[in-house]
Amino acid sequence: VYDENATNLDPDDFAAPQVFTDATPQSPAGQYDVNATDGFAANYHFVYHNAHLVIGATGQQITEFAVDANATYGDDPLPFFSATTSGLQVAYHSSNPEVLEVNGDELLIRGAGEATIFAHQAGDANYEAAPELNATVTVHPAELEVVAHDASKEYLAPIPELTFHYEGFVYDENATNLDPDDFAAPQVFTTANDQSPAGQYDLNATDGSAANYHFTYHNAHLVIGATGQQI
């Protein structure tokens, strides 16, 4: 009153009010009471009006996200690693689970191709969502050997059935696991014919394809032997 202000309070007969809260720097996001108390002055009786401290969510970052950029069909699961400034757990998803499937903190290799792995942390009451990170992984086909079989016939006899076998399947697969929608069986052929003279001719394997395998060819030989004759 009397146009006074805080500078007119007698320092010999005055204690400034204290404002406090039970919140700490580590208190979770929320609303906390702010209380004023303990002041006095010779000519004034203090009446306190309390207030609130609002703690809002803070930002966070995914500080690391590490995964190999390349793998081969047949490899063991790929581990990956991430960390956040909040300490909250990162979630992941794959753009192509038919190539890479997220399984906890590793990636299961399901097929050859490319997949982008996204790392995200949605936040909670105390932390805002972290900016998303991602990494692209290429899974290369496994090498599968196509081994042509040697064959033989007599001169003027028909060309026999030309055959082959596979070596190098992964994940305990076999030929029955090759996807018929994305597979072409290798072909074995020779330039020899029924009338070709006796001798040795190349047998070549070629033209196969499969989604998860790269074919490597091992050729063989057709031996045409002399045929019998009669007078």
PDB file of C-alpha atoms in Angstrom:
ATOM      1  CA  VAL A   1       0.000   0.000   0.000  1.00  0.00           C
ATOM      2  CA  TYR A   2       1.008   3.721  -0.091  1.00  0.00           C
ATOM      3  CA  ASP A   3       2.640   3.152  -3.480  1.00  0.00           C
ATOM      4  CA  GLU A   4       5.155   0.838  -1.873  1.00  0.00           C
ATOM      5  CA  ASN A   5       6.844  -2.091  -3.566  1.00  0.00           C
ATOM      6  CA  ALA A   6       9.230  -4.839  -2.553  1.00  0.00           C
ATOM      7  CA  THR A   7      12.080  -2.362  -2.132  1.00  0.00           C
ATOM      8  CA  ASN A   8      10.203  -0.740   0.779  1.00  0.00           C
ATOM      9  CA  LEU A   9      10.165  -3.937   2.888  1.00  0.00           C
ATOM     10  CA  ASP A  10      12.465  -3.367   5.864  1.00  0.00           C
ATOM     11  CA  PRO A  11      15.372  -5.836   5.475  1.00  0.00           C
ATOM     12  CA  ASP A  12      15.726  -5.972   9.271  1.00  0.00           C
ATOM     13  CA  ASP A  13      12.128  -7.149   9.675  1.00  0.00           C
ATOM     14  CA  PHE A  14      11.471  -9.144   6.487  1.00  0.00           C
ATOM     15  CA  ALA A  15      11.898 -12.700   5.163  1.00  0.00           C
ATOM     16  CA  ALA A  16      11.172 -13.324   1.500  1.00  0.00           C
ATOM     17  CA  PRO A  17       8.598 -16.052   0.758  1.00  0.00           C
ATOM     18  CA  GLN A  18       9.948 -19.342  -0.564  1.00  0.00           C
ATOM     19  CA  VAL A  19       8.442 -21.037  -3.604  1.00  0.00           C
ATOM     20  CA  PHE A  20       8.979 -24.782  -3.888  1.00  0.00           C
ATOM     21  CA  THR A  21       7.727 -27.976  -5.520  1.00  0.00           C
ATOM     22  CA  ASP A  22       8.124 -31.665  -4.800  1.00  0.00           C
ATOM     23  CA  ALA A  23       9.116 -32.276  -8.434  1.00  0.00           C
ATOM     24  CA  THR A  24      12.732 -32.946  -9.346  1.00  0.00           C
ATOM     25  CA  PRO A  25      14.578 -32.917 -12.700  1.00  0.00           C
ATOM     26  CA  GLN A  26      13.826 -36.641 -12.934  1.00  0.00           C
ATOM     27  CA  SER A  27      10.092 -36.396 -12.123  1.00  0.00           C
ATOM     28  CA  PRO A  28       7.816 -37.884 -14.826  1.00  0.00           C
ATOM     29  CA  ALA A  29       5.800 -35.660 -17.121  1.00  0.00           C
ATOM     30  CA  GLY A  30       2.692 -34.283 -15.424  1.00  0.00           C
ATOM     31  CA  GLN A  31       1.384 -31.425 -13.243  1.00  0.00           C
ATOM     32  CA  TYR A  32       2.912 -30.685  -9.848  1.00  0.00           C
ATOM     33  CA  ASP A  33       1.955 -28.194  -7.128  1.00  0.00           C
ATOM     34  CA  VAL A  34       4.082 -25.096  -6.708  1.00  0.00           C
ATOM     35  CA  ASN A  35       3.712 -23.714  -3.146  1.00  0.00           C
ATOM     36  CA  ALA A  36       4.707 -20.366  -1.600  1.00  0.00           C
ATOM     37  CA  THR A  37       5.339 -20.076   2.160  1.00  0.00           C
ATOM     38  CA  ASP A  38       7.528 -18.824   5.008  1.00  0.00           C
ATOM     39  CA  GLY A  39       7.601 -15.103   4.211  1.00  0.00           C
ATOM     40  CA  PHE A  40       6.911 -12.290   6.672  1.00  0.00           C
ATOM     41  CA  ALA A  41       7.196  -8.499   6.884  1.00  0.00           C
ATOM     42  CA  ALA A  42       6.568  -6.015   9.712  1.00  0.00           C
ATOM     43  CA  ASN A  43       3.716  -4.177   7.984  1.00  0.00           C
ATOM     44  CA  TYR A  44       2.235  -6.957   5.856  1.00  0.00           C
ATOM     45  CA  HIS A  45       0.516 -10.288   6.381  1.00  0.00           C
ATOM     46  CA  PHE A  46       1.249 -12.601   3.522  1.00  0.00           C
ATOM     47  CA  VAL A  47      -1.587 -14.545   1.827  1.00  0.00           C
ATOM     48  CA  TYR A  48      -0.314 -17.298  -0.458  1.00  0.00           C
ATOM     49  CA  HIS A  49      -1.673 -18.270  -3.862  1.00  0.00           C
ATOM     50  CA  ASN A  50      -0.089 -21.462  -5.052  1.00  0.00           C
ATOM     51  CA  ALA A  51       0.473 -22.501  -8.684  1.00  0.00           C
ATOM     52  CA  HIS A  52       1.544 -25.453 -10.827  1.00  0.00           C
ATOM     53  CA  LEU A  53       4.647 -26.747 -12.518  1.00  0.00           C
ATOM     54  CA  VAL A  54       3.842 -28.609 -15.738  1.00  0.00           C
ATOM     55  CA  ILE A  55       6.498 -31.091 -16.889  1.00  0.00           C
ATOM     56  CA  GLY A  56       6.053 -31.934 -20.550  1.00  0.00           C
ATOM     57  CA  ALA A  57       7.455 -34.824 -22.588  1.00  0.00           C
ATOM     58  CA  THR A  58      10.975 -34.311 -23.891  1.00  0.00           C
ATOM     59  CA  GLY A  59      12.457 -35.280 -27.205  1.00  0.00           C
ATOM     60  CA  GLN A  60      14.526 -38.415 -27.801  1.00  0.00           C
ATOM     61  CA  GLN A  61      16.759 -39.792 -30.527  1.00  0.00           C
ATOM     62  CA  ILE A  62      17.677 -43.220 -31.834  1.00  0.00           C
ATOM     63  CA  THR A  63      21.414 -42.753 -31.489  1.00  0.00           C
ATOM     64  CA  GLU A  64      22.541 -45.955 -33.216  1.00  0.00           C
ATOM     65  CA  PHE A  65      21.047 -48.387 -35.694  1.00  0.00           C
ATOM     66  CA  ALA A  66      23.455 -50.959 -37.090  1.00  0.00           C
ATOM     67  CA  VAL A  67      22.727 -53.876 -39.430  1.00  0.00           C
ATOM     68  CA  ASP A  68      24.788 -55.466 -42.219  1.00  0.00           C
ATOM     69  CA  ALA A  69      23.916 -54.092 -45.647  1.00  0.00           C
ATOM     70  CA  ASN A  70      24.502 -57.406 -47.435  1.00  0.00           C
ATOM     71  CA  ALA A  71      23.697 -61.046 -46.760  1.00  0.00           C
ATOM     72  CA  THR A  72      23.360 -64.271 -48.724  1.00  0.00           C
ATOM     73  CA  TYR A  73      20.425 -66.639 -48.772  1.00  0.00           C
ATOM     74  CA  GLY A  74      21.479 -69.468 -46.478  1.00  0.00           C
ATOM     75  CA  ASP A  75      23.215 -67.221 -43.926  1.00  0.00           C
ATOM     76  CA  ASP A  76      22.378 -67.339 -40.230  1.00  0.00           C
ATOM     77  CA  PRO A  77      19.963 -64.679 -38.911  1.00  0.00           C
ATOM     78  CA  LEU A  78      21.357 -61.157 -39.063  1.00  0.00           C
ATOM     79  CA  PRO A  79      21.753 -59.431 -35.688  1.00  0.00           C
ATOM     80  CA  PHE A  80      21.105 -55.737 -35.421  1.00  0.00           C
ATOM     81  CA  PHE A  81      21.668 -53.140 -32.723  1.00  0.00           C
ATOM     82  CA  SER A  82      20.121 -49.831 -31.704  1.00  0.00           C
ATOM     83  CA  ALA A  83      20.099 -47.439 -28.768  1.00  0.00           C
ATOM     84  CA  THR A  84      18.055 -44.399 -27.739  1.00  0.00           C
ATOM     85  CA  THR A  85      18.768 -41.344 -25.627  1.00  0.00           C
ATOM     86  CA  SER A  86      15.697 -42.251 -23.543  1.00  0.00           C
ATOM     87  CA  GLY A  87      16.665 -45.861 -22.915  1.00  0.00           C
ATOM     88  CA  LEU A  88      13.297 -46.968 -24.312  1.00  0.00           C
ATOM     89  CA  GLN A  89      13.236 -50.076 -26.499  1.00  0.00           C
ATOM     90  CA  VAL A  90      13.251 -49.639 -30.264  1.00  0.00           C
ATOM     91  CA  ALA A  91      10.680 -51.410 -32.447  1.00  0.00           C
ATOM     92  CA  TYR A  92      11.398 -52.585 -35.985  1.00  0.00           C
ATOM     93  CA  HIS A  93       9.543 -53.588 -39.095  1.00  0.00           C
ATOM     94  CA  SER A  94      10.566 -54.848 -42.513  1.00  0.00           C
ATOM     95  CA  SER A  95       9.334 -53.469 -45.820  1.00  0.00           C
ATOM     96  CA  ASN A  96       9.553 -56.981 -47.274  1.00  0.00           C
ATOM     97  CA  PRO A  97       9.086 -59.831 -44.764  1.00  0.00           C
ATOM     98  CA  GLU A  98       9.399 -62.337 -47.614  1.00  0.00           C
ATOM     99  CA  VAL A  99      13.060 -61.293 -47.801  1.00  0.00           C
ATOM    100  CA  LEU A 100      13.825 -60.352 -44.183  1.00  0.00           C
ATOM    101  CA  GLU A 101      11.544 -61.059 -41.241  1.00  0.00           C
ATOM    102  CA  VAL A 102      12.000 -59.217 -37.939  1.00  0.00           C
ATOM    103  CA  ASN A 103      12.373 -61.649 -35.047  1.00  0.00           C
ATOM    104  CA  GLY A 104      13.246 -59.845 -31.823  1.00  0.00           C
ATOM    105  CA  ASP A 105      16.709 -58.363 -32.274  1.00  0.00           C
ATOM    106  CA  GLU A 106      17.606 -60.315 -35.394  1.00  0.00           C
ATOM    107  CA  LEU A 107      16.484 -60.672 -38.993  1.00  0.00           C
ATOM    108  CA  LEU A 108      15.494 -64.055 -40.402  1.00  0.00           C
ATOM    109  CA  ILE A 109      16.500 -64.493 -44.034  1.00  0.00           C
ATOM    110  CA  ARG A 110      13.439 -65.656 -45.973  1.00  0.00           C
ATOM    111  CA  GLY A 111      14.475 -65.044 -49.564  1.00  0.00           C
ATOM    112  CA  ALA A 112      16.803 -63.245 -51.945  1.00  0.00           C
ATOM    113  CA  GLY A 113      15.984 -59.623 -52.685  1.00  0.00           C
ATOM    114  CA  GLU A 114      15.997 -56.277 -50.931  1.00  0.00           C
ATOM    115  CA  ALA A 115      14.236 -55.065 -47.791  1.00  0.00           C
ATOM    116  CA  THR A 116      14.336 -51.842 -45.810  1.00  0.00           C
ATOM    117  CA  ILE A 117      14.349 -52.225 -42.031  1.00  0.00           C
ATOM    118  CA  PHE A 118      12.747 -49.348 -40.111  1.00  0.00           C
ATOM    119  CA  ALA A 119      13.674 -48.523 -36.507  1.00  0.00           C
ATOM    120  CA  HIS A 120      11.190 -46.462 -34.534  1.00  0.00           C
ATOM    121  CA  GLN A 121      10.459 -45.516 -30.932  1.00  0.00           C
ATOM    122  CA  ALA A 122       6.914 -44.254 -30.317  1.00  0.00           C
ATOM    123  CA  GLY A 123       7.668 -42.542 -27.029  1.00  0.00           C
ATOM    124  CA  ASP A 124       5.620 -42.574 -23.805  1.00  0.00           C
ATOM    125  CA  ALA A 125       4.288 -40.090 -21.256  1.00  0.00           C
ATOM    126  CA  ASN A 126       7.790 -38.715 -20.684  1.00  0.00           C
ATOM    127  CA  TYR A 127       9.296 -38.873 -24.181  1.00  0.00           C
ATOM    128  CA  GLU A 128       8.099 -37.787 -27.575  1.00  0.00           C
ATOM    129  CA  ALA A 129       8.414 -40.165 -30.520  1.00  0.00           C
ATOM    130  CA  ALA A 130      11.937 -40.419 -31.909  1.00  0.00           C
ATOM    131  CA  PRO A 131      12.659 -39.637 -35.565  1.00  0.00           C
ATOM    132  CA  GLU A 132      12.612 -42.915 -37.503  1.00  0.00           C
ATOM    133  CA  LEU A 133      15.807 -44.430 -38.909  1.00  0.00           C
ATOM    134  CA  ASN A 134      16.088 -47.091 -41.610  1.00  0.00           C
ATOM    135  CA  ALA A 135      18.622 -49.282 -43.350  1.00  0.00           C
ATOM    136  CA  THR A 136      18.366 -51.227 -46.604  1.00  0.00           C
ATOM    137  CA  VAL A 137      19.679 -54.790 -46.732  1.00  0.00           C
ATOM    138  CA  THR A 138      20.319 -56.795 -49.910  1.00  0.00           C
ATOM    139  CA  VAL A 139      20.082 -60.586 -49.676  1.00  0.00           C
ATOM    140  CA  HIS A 140      21.997 -62.211 -52.526  1.00  0.00           C
ATOM    141  CA  PRO A 141      21.059 -65.614 -53.984  1.00  0.00           C
ATOM    142  CA  ALA A 142      22.954 -68.682 -52.801  1.00  0.00           C
ATOM    143  CA  GLU A 143      25.189 -70.525 -55.235  1.00  0.00           C
ATOM    144  CA  LEU A 144      23.632 -73.797 -56.448  1.00  0.00           C
ATOM    145  CA  GLU A 145      25.636 -76.173 -58.606  1.00  0.00           C
ATOM    146  CA  VAL A 146      23.975 -77.921 -61.531  1.00  0.00           C
ATOM    147  CA  VAL A 147      25.990 -81.056 -62.326  1.00  0.00           C
ATOM    148  CA  ALA A 148      25.312 -82.680 -65.685  1.00  0.00           C
ATOM    149  CA  HIS A 149      25.691 -86.480 -65.874  1.00  0.00           C
ATOM    150  CA  ASP A 150      27.927 -88.245 -68.350  1.00  0.00           C
ATOM    151  CA  ALA A 151      26.028 -90.336 -70.894  1.00  0.00           C
ATOM    152  CA  SER A 152      26.783 -92.792 -73.668  1.00  0.00           C
ATOM    153  CA  LYS A 153      25.149 -94.454 -76.651  1.00  0.00           C
ATOM    154  CA  GLU A 154      25.995 -96.438 -79.743  1.00  0.00           C
ATOM    155  CA  TYR A 155      26.327 -94.897 -83.164  1.00  0.00           C
ATOM    156  CA  LEU A 156      22.850 -94.393 -84.736  1.00  0.00           C
ATOM    157  CA  ALA A 157      21.075 -95.084 -81.437  1.00  0.00           C
ATOM    158  CA  PRO A 158      18.748 -92.338 -80.137  1.00  0.00           C
ATOM    159  CA  ILE A 159      20.213 -89.683 -77.868  1.00  0.00           C
ATOM    160  CA  PRO A 160      19.528 -90.925 -74.316  1.00  0.00           C
ATOM    161  CA  GLU A 161      17.746 -88.855 -71.715  1.00  0.00           C
ATOM    162  CA  LEU A 162      20.211 -86.242 -70.490  1.00  0.00           C
ATOM    163  CA  THR A 163      20.114 -85.704 -66.740  1.00  0.00           C
ATOM    164  CA  PHE A 164      21.687 -83.646 -63.959  1.00  0.00           C
ATOM    165  CA  HIS A 165      21.576 -83.167 -60.209  1.00  0.00           C
ATOM    166  CA  TYR A 166      21.882 -80.199 -57.818  1.00  0.00           C
ATOM    167  CA  GLU A 167      24.518 -79.621 -55.157  1.00  0.00           C
ATOM    168  CA  GLY A 168      24.535 -76.802 -52.606  1.00  0.00           C
ATOM    169  CA  PHE A 169      20.993 -76.337 -51.305  1.00  0.00           C
ATOM    170  CA  VAL A 170      20.792 -74.343 -48.045  1.00  0.00           C
ATOM    171  CA  TYR A 171      18.410 -74.501 -45.077  1.00  0.00           C
ATOM    172  CA  ASP A 172      17.907 -78.254 -45.690  1.00  0.00           C
ATOM    173  CA  GLU A 173      16.061 -77.447 -48.905  1.00  0.00           C
ATOM    174  CA  ASN A 174      15.931 -79.615 -51.998  1.00  0.00           C
ATOM    175  CA  ALA A 175      14.520 -79.331 -55.504  1.00  0.00           C
ATOM    176  CA  THR A 176      10.955 -79.551 -54.201  1.00  0.00           C
ATOM    177  CA  ASN A 177      11.455 -76.219 -52.418  1.00  0.00           C
ATOM    178  CA  LEU A 178      12.098 -74.289 -55.630  1.00  0.00           C
ATOM    179  CA  ASP A 179       9.123 -71.988 -56.166  1.00  0.00           C
ATOM    180  CA  PRO A 180       7.369 -73.098 -59.375  1.00  0.00           C
ATOM    181  CA  ASP A 181       6.241 -69.501 -59.970  1.00  0.00           C
ATOM    182  CA  ASP A 182       9.819 -68.259 -59.987  1.00  0.00           C
ATOM    183  CA  PHE A 183      11.796 -71.229 -61.283  1.00  0.00           C
ATOM    184  CA  ALA A 184      12.996 -72.574 -64.615  1.00  0.00           C
ATOM    185  CA  ALA A 185      14.653 -75.985 -64.634  1.00  0.00           C
ATOM    186  CA  PRO A 186      18.114 -76.152 -66.192  1.00  0.00           C
ATOM    187  CA  GLN A 187      18.385 -77.776 -69.593  1.00  0.00           C
ATOM    188  CA  VAL A 188      21.052 -80.312 -70.575  1.00  0.00           C
ATOM    189  CA  PHE A 189      21.863 -80.511 -74.272  1.00  0.00           C
ATOM    190  CA  THR A 190      24.479 -81.681 -76.755  1.00  0.00           C
ATOM    191  CA  THR A 191      25.263 -80.820 -80.332  1.00  0.00           C
ATOM    192  CA  ALA A 192      25.459 -84.533 -81.146  1.00  0.00           C
ATOM    193  CA  ASN A 193      22.519 -86.266 -82.807  1.00  0.00           C
ATOM    194  CA  ASP A 194      21.529 -89.836 -83.671  1.00  0.00           C
ATOM    195  CA  GLN A 195      23.774 -89.781 -86.785  1.00  0.00           C
ATOM    196  CA  SER A 196      26.815 -88.209 -85.157  1.00  0.00           C
ATOM    197  CA  PRO A 197      29.994 -90.271 -85.611  1.00  0.00           C
ATOM    198  CA  ALA A 198      31.472 -92.198 -82.716  1.00  0.00           C
ATOM    199  CA  GLY A 199      33.426 -89.963 -80.375  1.00  0.00           C
ATOM    200  CA  GLN A 200      33.088 -87.734 -77.314  1.00  0.00           C
ATOM    201  CA  TYR A 201      30.739 -84.748 -77.307  1.00  0.00           C
ATOM    202  CA  ASP A 202      30.131 -82.025 -74.758  1.00  0.00           C
ATOM    203  CA  LEU A 203      27.016 -82.104 -72.619  1.00  0.00           C
ATOM    204  CA  ASN A 204      26.146 -78.589 -71.501  1.00  0.00           C
ATOM    205  CA  ALA A 205      23.736 -77.449 -68.779  1.00  0.00           C
ATOM    206  CA  THR A 206      22.233 -73.966 -68.979  1.00  0.00           C
ATOM    207  CA  ASP A 207      19.155 -71.741 -68.787  1.00  0.00           C
ATOM    208  CA  GLY A 208      17.990 -72.508 -65.233  1.00  0.00           C
ATOM    209  CA  SER A 209      16.800 -69.860 -62.806  1.00  0.00           C
ATOM    210  CA  ALA A 210      15.393 -69.714 -59.281  1.00  0.00           C
ATOM    211  CA  ALA A 211      14.483 -66.819 -57.011  1.00  0.00           C
ATOM    212  CA  ASN A 212      16.876 -67.705 -54.185  1.00  0.00           C
ATOM    213  CA  TYR A 213      19.680 -69.469 -56.066  1.00  0.00           C
ATOM    214  CA  HIS A 214      22.280 -68.566 -58.653  1.00  0.00           C
ATOM    215  CA  PHE A 215      23.051 -71.598 -60.799  1.00  0.00           C
ATOM    216  CA  THR A 216      26.644 -72.631 -61.503  1.00  0.00           C
ATOM    217  CA  TYR A 217      26.968 -75.223 -64.248  1.00  0.00           C
ATOM    218  CA  HIS A 218      29.249 -78.263 -64.453  1.00  0.00           C
ATOM    219  CA  ASN A 219      29.167 -79.812 -67.885  1.00  0.00           C
ATOM    220  CA  ALA A 220      29.761 -83.447 -68.849  1.00  0.00           C
ATOM    221  CA  HIS A 221      30.283 -85.641 -71.912  1.00  0.00           C
ATOM    222  CA  LEU A 222      28.302 -87.880 -74.228  1.00  0.00           C
ATOM    223  CA  VAL A 223      30.355 -90.780 -75.538  1.00  0.00           C
ATOM    224  CA  ILE A 224      29.130 -92.308 -78.803  1.00  0.00           C
ATOM    225  CA  GLY A 225      30.571 -95.751 -79.296  1.00  0.00           C
ATOM    226  CA  ALA A 226      30.868 -97.815 -82.443  1.00  0.00           C
ATOM    227  CA  THR A 227      27.865 -99.984 -83.219  1.00  0.00           C
ATOM    228  CA  GLY A 228      27.892-103.544 -84.389  1.00  0.00           C
ATOM    229  CA  GLN A 229      27.371-104.657 -87.995  1.00  0.00           C
ATOM    230  CA  GLN A 230      26.768-107.871 -89.893  1.00  0.00           C
ATOM    231  CA  ILE A 231      27.729-109.137 -93.336  1.00  0.00           C
TER     232      ILE A 231
END
